[in-house]
Short mmCIF file of C-alpha atoms and ligand atoms in Angstrom, two decimals:
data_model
loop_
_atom_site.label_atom_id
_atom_site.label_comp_id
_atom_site.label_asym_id
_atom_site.label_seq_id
_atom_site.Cartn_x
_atom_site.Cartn_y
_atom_site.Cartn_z
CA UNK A 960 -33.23 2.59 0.85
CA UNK A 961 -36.48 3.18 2.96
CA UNK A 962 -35.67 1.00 5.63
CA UNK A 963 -33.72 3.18 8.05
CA UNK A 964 -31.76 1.18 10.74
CA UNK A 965 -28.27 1.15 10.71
CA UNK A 966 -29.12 -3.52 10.47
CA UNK A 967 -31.19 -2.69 7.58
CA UNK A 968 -29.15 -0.34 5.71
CA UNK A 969 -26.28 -2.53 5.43
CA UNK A 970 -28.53 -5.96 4.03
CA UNK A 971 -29.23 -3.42 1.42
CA UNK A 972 -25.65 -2.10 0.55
CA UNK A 973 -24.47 -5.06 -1.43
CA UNK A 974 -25.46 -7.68 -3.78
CA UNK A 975 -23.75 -10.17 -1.15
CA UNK A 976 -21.25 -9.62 1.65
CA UNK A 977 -17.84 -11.07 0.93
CA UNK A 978 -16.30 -13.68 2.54
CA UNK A 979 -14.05 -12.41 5.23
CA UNK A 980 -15.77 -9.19 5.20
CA UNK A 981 -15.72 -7.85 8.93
CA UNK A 982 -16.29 -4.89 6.40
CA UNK A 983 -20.15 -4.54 6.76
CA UNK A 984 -20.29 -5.22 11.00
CA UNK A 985 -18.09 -2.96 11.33
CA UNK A 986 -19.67 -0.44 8.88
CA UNK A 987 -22.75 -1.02 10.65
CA UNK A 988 -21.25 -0.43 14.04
CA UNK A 989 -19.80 3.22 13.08
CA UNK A 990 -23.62 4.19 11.79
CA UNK A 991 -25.32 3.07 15.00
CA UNK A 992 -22.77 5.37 17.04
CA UNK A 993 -22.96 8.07 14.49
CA UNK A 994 -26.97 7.88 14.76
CA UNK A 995 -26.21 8.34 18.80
CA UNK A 996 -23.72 11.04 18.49
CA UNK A 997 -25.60 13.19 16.25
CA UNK A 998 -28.66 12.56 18.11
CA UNK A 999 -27.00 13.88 21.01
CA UNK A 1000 -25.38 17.16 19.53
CA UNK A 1001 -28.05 17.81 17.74
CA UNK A 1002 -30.30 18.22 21.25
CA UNK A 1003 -32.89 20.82 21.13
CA UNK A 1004 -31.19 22.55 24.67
CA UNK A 1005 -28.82 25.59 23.42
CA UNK A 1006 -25.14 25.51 24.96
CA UNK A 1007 -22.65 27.76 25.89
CA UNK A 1008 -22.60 30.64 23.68
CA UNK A 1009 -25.35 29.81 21.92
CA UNK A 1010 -29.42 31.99 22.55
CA UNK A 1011 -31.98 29.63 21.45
CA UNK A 1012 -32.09 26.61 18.97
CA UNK A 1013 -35.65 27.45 16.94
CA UNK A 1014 -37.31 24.10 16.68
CA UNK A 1015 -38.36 24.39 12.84
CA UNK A 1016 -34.53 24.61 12.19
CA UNK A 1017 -33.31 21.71 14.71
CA UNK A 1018 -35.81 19.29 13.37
CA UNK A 1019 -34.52 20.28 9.55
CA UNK A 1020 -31.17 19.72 10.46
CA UNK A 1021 -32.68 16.56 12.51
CA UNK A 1022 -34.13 15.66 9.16
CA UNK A 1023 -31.16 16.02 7.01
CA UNK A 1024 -28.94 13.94 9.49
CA UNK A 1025 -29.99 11.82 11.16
CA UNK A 1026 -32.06 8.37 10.40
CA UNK A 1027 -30.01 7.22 7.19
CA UNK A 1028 -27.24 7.13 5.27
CA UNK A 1029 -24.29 4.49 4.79
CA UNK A 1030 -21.92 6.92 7.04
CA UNK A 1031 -19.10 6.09 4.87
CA UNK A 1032 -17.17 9.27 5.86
CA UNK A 1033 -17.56 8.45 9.43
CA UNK A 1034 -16.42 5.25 8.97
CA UNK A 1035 -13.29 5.98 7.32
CA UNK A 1036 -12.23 8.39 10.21
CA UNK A 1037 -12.51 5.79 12.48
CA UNK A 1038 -10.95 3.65 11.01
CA UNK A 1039 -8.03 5.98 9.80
CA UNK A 1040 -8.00 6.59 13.28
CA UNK A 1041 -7.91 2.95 14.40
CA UNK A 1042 -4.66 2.36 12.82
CA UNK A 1043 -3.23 5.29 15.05
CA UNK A 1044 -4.48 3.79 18.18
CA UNK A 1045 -6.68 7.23 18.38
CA UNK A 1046 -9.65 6.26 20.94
CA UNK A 1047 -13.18 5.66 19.07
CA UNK A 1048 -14.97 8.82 21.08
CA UNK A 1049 -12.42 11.31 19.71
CA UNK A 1050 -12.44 10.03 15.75
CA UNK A 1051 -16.39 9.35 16.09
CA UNK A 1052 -16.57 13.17 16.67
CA UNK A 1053 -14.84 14.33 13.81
CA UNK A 1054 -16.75 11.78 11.84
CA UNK A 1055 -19.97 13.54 13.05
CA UNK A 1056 -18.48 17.07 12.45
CA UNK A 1057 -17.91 16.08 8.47
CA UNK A 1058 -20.74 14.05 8.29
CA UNK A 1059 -22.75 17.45 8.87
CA UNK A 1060 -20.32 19.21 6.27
CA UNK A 1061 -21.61 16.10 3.88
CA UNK A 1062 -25.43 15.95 5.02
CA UNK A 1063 -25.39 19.90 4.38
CA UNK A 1064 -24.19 19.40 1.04
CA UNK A 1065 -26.82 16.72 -0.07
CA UNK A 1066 -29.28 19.43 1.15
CA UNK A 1067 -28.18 21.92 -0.81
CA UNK A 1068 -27.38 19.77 -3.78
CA UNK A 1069 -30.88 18.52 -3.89
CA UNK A 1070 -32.07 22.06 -4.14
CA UNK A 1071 -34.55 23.16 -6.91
CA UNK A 1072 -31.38 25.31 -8.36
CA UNK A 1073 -28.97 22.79 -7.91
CA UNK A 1074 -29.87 19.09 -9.17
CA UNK A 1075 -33.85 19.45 -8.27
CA UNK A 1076 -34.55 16.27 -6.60
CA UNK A 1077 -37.30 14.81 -4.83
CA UNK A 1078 -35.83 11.62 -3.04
CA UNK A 1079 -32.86 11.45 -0.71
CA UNK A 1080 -31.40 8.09 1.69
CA UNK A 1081 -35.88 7.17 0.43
CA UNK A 1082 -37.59 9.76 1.92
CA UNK A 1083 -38.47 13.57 0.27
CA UNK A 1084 -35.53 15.71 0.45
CA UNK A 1085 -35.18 18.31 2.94
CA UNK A 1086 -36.71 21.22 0.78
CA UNK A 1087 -39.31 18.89 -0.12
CA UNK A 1088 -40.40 17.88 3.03
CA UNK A 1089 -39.57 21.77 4.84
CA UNK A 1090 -39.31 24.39 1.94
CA UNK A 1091 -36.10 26.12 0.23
CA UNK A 1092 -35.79 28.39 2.90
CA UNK A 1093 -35.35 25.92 5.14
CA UNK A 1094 -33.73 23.61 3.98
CA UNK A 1095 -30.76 26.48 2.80
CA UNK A 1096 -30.65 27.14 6.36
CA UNK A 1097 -30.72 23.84 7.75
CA UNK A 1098 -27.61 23.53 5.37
CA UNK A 1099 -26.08 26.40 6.83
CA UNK A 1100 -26.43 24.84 10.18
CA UNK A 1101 -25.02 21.91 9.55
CA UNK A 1102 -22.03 23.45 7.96
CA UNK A 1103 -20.95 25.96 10.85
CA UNK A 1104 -22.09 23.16 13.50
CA UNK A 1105 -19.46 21.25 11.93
CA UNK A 1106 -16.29 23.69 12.75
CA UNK A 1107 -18.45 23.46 16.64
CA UNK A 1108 -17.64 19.58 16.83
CA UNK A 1109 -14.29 20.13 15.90
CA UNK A 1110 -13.74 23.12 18.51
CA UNK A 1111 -14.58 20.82 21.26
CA UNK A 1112 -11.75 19.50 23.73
CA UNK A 1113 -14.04 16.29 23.47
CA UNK A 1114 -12.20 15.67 19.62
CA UNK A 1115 -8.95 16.30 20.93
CA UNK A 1116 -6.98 17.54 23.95
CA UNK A 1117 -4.54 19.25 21.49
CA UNK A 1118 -5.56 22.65 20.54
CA UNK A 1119 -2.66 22.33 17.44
CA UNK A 1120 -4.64 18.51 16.35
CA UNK A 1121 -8.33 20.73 16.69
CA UNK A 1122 -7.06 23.68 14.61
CA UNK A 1123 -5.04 21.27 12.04
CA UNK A 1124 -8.42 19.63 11.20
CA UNK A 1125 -10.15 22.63 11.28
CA UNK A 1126 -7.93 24.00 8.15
CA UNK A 1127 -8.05 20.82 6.52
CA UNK A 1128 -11.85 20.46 6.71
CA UNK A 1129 -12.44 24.46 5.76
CA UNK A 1130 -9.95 23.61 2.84
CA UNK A 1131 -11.86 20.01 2.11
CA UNK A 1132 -15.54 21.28 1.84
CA UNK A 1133 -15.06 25.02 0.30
CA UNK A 1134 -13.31 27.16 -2.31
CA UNK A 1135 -11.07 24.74 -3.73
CA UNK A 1136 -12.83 21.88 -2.62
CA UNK A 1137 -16.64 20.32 -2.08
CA UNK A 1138 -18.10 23.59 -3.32
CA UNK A 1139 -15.51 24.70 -5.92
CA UNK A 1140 -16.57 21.18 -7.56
CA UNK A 1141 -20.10 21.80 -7.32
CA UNK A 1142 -19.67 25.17 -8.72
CA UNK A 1143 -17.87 23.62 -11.64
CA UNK A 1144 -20.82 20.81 -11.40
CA UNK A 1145 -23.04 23.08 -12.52
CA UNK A 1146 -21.30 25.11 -14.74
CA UNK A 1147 -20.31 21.76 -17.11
CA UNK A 1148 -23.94 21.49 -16.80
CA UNK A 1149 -24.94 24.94 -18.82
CA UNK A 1150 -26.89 26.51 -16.29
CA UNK A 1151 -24.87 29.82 -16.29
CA UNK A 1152 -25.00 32.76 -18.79
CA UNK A 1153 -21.30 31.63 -20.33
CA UNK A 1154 -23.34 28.84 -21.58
CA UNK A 1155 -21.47 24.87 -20.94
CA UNK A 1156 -18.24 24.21 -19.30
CA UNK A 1157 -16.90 21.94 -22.22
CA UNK A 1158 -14.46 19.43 -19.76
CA UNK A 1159 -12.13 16.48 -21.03
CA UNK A 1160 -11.42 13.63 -18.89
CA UNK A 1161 -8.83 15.05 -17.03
CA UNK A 1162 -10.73 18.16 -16.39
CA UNK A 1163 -13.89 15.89 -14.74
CA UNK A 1164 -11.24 13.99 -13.24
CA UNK A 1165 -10.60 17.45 -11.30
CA UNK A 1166 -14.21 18.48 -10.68
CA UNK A 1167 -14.58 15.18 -9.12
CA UNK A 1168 -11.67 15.07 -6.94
CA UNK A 1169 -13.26 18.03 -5.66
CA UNK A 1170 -17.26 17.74 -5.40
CA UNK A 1171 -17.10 14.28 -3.82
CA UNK A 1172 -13.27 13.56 -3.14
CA UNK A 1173 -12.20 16.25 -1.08
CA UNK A 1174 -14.23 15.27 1.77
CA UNK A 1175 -13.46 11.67 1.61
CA UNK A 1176 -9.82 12.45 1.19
CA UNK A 1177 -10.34 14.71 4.60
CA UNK A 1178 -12.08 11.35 5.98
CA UNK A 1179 -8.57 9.39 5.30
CA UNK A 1180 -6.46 11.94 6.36
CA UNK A 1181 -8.31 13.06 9.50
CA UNK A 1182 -7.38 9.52 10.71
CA UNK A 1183 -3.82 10.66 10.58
CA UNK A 1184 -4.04 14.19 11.69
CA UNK A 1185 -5.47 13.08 14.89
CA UNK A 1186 -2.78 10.13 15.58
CA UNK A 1187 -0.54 12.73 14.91
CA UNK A 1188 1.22 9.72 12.25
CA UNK A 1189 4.31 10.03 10.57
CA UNK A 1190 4.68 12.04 6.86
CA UNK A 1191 4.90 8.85 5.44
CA UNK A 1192 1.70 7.09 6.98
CA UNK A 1193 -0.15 10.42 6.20
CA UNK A 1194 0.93 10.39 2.97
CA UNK A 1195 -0.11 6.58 2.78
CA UNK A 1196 -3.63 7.80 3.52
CA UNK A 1197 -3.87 10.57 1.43
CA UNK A 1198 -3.66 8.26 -1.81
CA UNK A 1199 -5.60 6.02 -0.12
CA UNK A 1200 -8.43 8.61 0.41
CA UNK A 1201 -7.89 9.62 -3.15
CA UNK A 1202 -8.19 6.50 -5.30
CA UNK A 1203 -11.03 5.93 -3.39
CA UNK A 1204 -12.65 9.62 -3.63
CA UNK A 1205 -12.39 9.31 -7.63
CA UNK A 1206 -13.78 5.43 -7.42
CA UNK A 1207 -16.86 6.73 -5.24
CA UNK A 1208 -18.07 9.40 -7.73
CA UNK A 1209 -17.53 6.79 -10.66
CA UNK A 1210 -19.63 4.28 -9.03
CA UNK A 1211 -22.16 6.55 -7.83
CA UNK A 1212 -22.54 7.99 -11.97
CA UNK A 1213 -22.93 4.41 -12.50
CA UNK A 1214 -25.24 3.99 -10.23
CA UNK A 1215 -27.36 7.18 -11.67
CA UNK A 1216 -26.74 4.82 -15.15
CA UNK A 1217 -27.45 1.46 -13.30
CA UNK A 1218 -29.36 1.32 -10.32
CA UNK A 1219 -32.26 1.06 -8.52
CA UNK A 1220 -34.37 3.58 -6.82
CA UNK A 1221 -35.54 1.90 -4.45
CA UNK A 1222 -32.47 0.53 -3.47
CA UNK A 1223 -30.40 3.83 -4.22
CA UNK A 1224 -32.82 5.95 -2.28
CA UNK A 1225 -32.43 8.56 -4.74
CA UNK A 1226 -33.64 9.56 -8.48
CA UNK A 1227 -31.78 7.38 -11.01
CA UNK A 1228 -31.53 7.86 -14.81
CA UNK A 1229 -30.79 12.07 -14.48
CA UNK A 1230 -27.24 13.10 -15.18
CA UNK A 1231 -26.94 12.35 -18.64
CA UNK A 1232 -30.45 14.03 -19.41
CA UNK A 1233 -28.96 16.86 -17.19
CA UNK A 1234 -25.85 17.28 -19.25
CA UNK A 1235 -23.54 16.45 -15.99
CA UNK A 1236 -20.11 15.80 -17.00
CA UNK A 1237 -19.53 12.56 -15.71
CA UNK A 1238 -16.66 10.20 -16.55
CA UNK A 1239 -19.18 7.59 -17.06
CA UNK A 1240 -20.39 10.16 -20.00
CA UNK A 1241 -17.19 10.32 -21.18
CA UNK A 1242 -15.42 7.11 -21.60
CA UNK A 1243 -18.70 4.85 -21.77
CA UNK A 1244 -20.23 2.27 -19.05
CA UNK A 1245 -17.35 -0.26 -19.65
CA UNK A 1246 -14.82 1.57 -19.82
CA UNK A 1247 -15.30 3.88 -16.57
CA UNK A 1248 -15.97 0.37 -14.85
CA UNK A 1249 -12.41 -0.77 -15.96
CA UNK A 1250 -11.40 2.73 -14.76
CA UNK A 1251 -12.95 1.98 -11.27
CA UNK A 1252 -11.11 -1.32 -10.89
CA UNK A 1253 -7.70 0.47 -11.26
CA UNK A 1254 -8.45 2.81 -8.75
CA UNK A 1255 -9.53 0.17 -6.30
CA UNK A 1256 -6.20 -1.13 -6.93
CA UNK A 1257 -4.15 2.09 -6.50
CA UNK A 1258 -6.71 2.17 -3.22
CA UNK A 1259 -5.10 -0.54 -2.34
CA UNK A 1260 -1.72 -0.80 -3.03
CA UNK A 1261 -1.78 2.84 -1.15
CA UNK A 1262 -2.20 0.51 2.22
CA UNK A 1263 0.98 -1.55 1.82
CA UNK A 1264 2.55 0.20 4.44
CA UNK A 1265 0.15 -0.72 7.28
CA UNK A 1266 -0.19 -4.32 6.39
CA UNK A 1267 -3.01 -6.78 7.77
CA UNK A 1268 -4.51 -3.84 10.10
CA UNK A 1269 -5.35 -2.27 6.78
CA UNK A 1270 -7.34 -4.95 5.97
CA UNK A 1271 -11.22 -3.71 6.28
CA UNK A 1272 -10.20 -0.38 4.70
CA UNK A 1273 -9.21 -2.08 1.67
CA UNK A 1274 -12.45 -3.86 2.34
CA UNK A 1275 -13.87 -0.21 2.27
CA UNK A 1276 -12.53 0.50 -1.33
CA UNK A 1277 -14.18 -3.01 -3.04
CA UNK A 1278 -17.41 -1.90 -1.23
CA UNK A 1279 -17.07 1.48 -2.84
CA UNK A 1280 -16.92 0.15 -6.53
CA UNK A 1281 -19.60 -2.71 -5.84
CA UNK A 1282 -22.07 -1.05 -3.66
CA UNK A 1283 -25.73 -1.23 -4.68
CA UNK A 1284 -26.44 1.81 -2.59
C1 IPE B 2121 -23.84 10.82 -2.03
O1 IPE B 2121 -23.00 10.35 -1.01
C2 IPE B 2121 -23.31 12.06 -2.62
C3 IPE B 2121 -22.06 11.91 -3.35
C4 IPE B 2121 -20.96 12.45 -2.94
C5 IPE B 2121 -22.04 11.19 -4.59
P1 IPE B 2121 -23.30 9.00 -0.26
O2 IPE B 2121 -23.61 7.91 -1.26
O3 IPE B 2121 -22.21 8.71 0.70
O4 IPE B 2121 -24.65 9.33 0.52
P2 IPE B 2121 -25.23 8.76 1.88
O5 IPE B 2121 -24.62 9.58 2.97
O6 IPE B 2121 -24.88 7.31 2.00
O7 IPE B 2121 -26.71 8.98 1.76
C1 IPE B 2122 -23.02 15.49 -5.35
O1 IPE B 2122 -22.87 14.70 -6.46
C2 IPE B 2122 -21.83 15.63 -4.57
C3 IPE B 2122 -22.09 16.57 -3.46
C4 IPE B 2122 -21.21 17.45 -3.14
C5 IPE B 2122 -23.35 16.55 -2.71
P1 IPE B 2122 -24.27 14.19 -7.02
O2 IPE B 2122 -25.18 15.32 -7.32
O3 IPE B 2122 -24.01 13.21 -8.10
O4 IPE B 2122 -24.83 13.40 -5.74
P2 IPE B 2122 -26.24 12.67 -5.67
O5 IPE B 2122 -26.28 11.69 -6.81
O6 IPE B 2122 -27.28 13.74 -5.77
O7 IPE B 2122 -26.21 12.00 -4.34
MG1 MG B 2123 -25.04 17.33 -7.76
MG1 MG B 2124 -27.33 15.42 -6.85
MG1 MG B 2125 -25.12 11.34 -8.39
#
């Protein structure tokens, strides 16, 4: 994925768009905003509050951010939101707030002690184009700049909506969540004294509703929090957002199995070498494709309740399984 407009990107996402898909425009639409947004907050002048922004930092967390990346997360905020009525400016902020949770993550998990890897969205990774040092920080950055966005009477006029996300992204990307899972991640993986993490299905099932699903789940459920939706509609999107978490790490273990680097904009070919549990690992290439079907279905069968204005997210869960990128 060297090509780096938000036009570009999506030609590249897919084998071929499907038929009715307003899927991809409107994909496409979300990352040109997000681009803007994050271009914006990530200025180099400091606000309120803050002393100074140092310039090697801002243009690491410039780096890590901004100028790729399918902005799936983003995405399905807005469009969680859209089914609220929940105006674009509000949901496109809390799409840039966890889209700094995710781009911190990639940092980190491209780290030398983490997955060691050279190529992220095409270009060097952050540590490889900065250093360690910086690219940890960078990270760190991103991460607290995050809980900023959401702070902001600019997401919401509700203090209660601001501090509700707040929890629920704190609770998404830590502990028991995005790191918890990369913890585990690595410790399936052997690199700690205690020697491998051995992990049945149901155990990777876990580590991967976790690493990768926690913050998409927050994605589908943000949409909610901020219409300030019924239990039932939340609800709704919280299976939603977790069929679709568990079919996004499958495909992207496939796609370690399956794809192409220069399409996938990242090093191919690694986990199994690496001795990642991966459900792909487990159950074989067929079978974990069979696997990701079903939870496309549960994905969505999880929409009945909002009918045809559910239509592009369940657009959103196909692209998930088929995506090429
Ligand atoms: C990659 O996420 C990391 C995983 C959780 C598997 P994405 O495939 O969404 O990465 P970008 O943001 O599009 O580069
Ligand atoms: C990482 O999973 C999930 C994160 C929390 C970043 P991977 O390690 O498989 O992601 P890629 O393949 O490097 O994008
Ligand atoms: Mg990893
Ligand atoms: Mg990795
Ligand atoms: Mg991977």
């Amino acid at each position: 994925m060297a090509t780096k407009t938000p036009k570009a990107l999506a030609a590249n996402l897919v084998a071929s768009a499907g038929p009715e898909d307003a899927f991809l425009p409107r994909l496409t639409a979300v990352a040109t905003d997000m681009e803007a947004l994050l271009d914006r907050l990530l200025g180099s002048e400091a606000v309120d509050g803050e002393v100074a922004r140092p310039p090697r930092l801002m243009q690491a967390m410039r780096y890590a951010s901004l100028g790729g990346g399918k902005r799936l997360r983003p995405f399905l905020v807005v469009e969680t939101a859209a089914l609220f009525n929940v105006r674009r400016e509000r949901a496109l902020m809390v799409g840039a707030a966890l889209e700094c949770v995710h781009c911190y993550s990639l940092a980190h998990d491209d780290l030398p002690a983490m997955d060691n890897d050279a190529l992220r969205r095409g270009q060097p990774t952050a540590h490889r184009k900065f250093d360690d040092a910086t690219a940890i920080l960078a990270g760190d950055g991103l991460l607290t700049y995050a809980f900023d966005i959401l702070s902001r009477a600019e997401t919401h006029p509700s203090a209660a909506v601001r501090i509700a996300l707040v929890a629920l992204l704190a609770r998404a990307a830590g502990l028991g969540g995005m790191v918890g899972g990369q913890m585990l991640d690595l410790a399936a993986e052997g690199r700690f004294a205690e020697g491998p993490l051995a992990l049945d299905e149901t155990e990777v099932t876990t580590l991967q509703a976790m690493k990768t699903g926690a913050l998409l789940r927050f994605a589908c459920l943000a949409g909610a929090v901020l219409g300030e939706a019924s239990a039932d509609a939340r609800r709704a999107l919280d299976e939603y957002g977790s069929a679709l978490g568990r079919a996004f790490q499958i495909a992207d273990d496939l796609l370690d199995v399956e794809g192409d680097v220069a399409m996938v904009g990242k090093s191919t070919g690694k986990d199994a070498a690496a001795g990642k549990a991966t459900l792909v690992g487990i159950l074989g290439t067929a079978n974990a494709k069979a696997h990701l079907a079903s939870l496309v279905t549960q994905a969505e069968t999880a929409l009945a309740p909002f009918g045809r204005d559910a239509a592009v997210l369940k657009a959103a869960a196909h692209f998930v399984a088929e995506r090429r990128a």
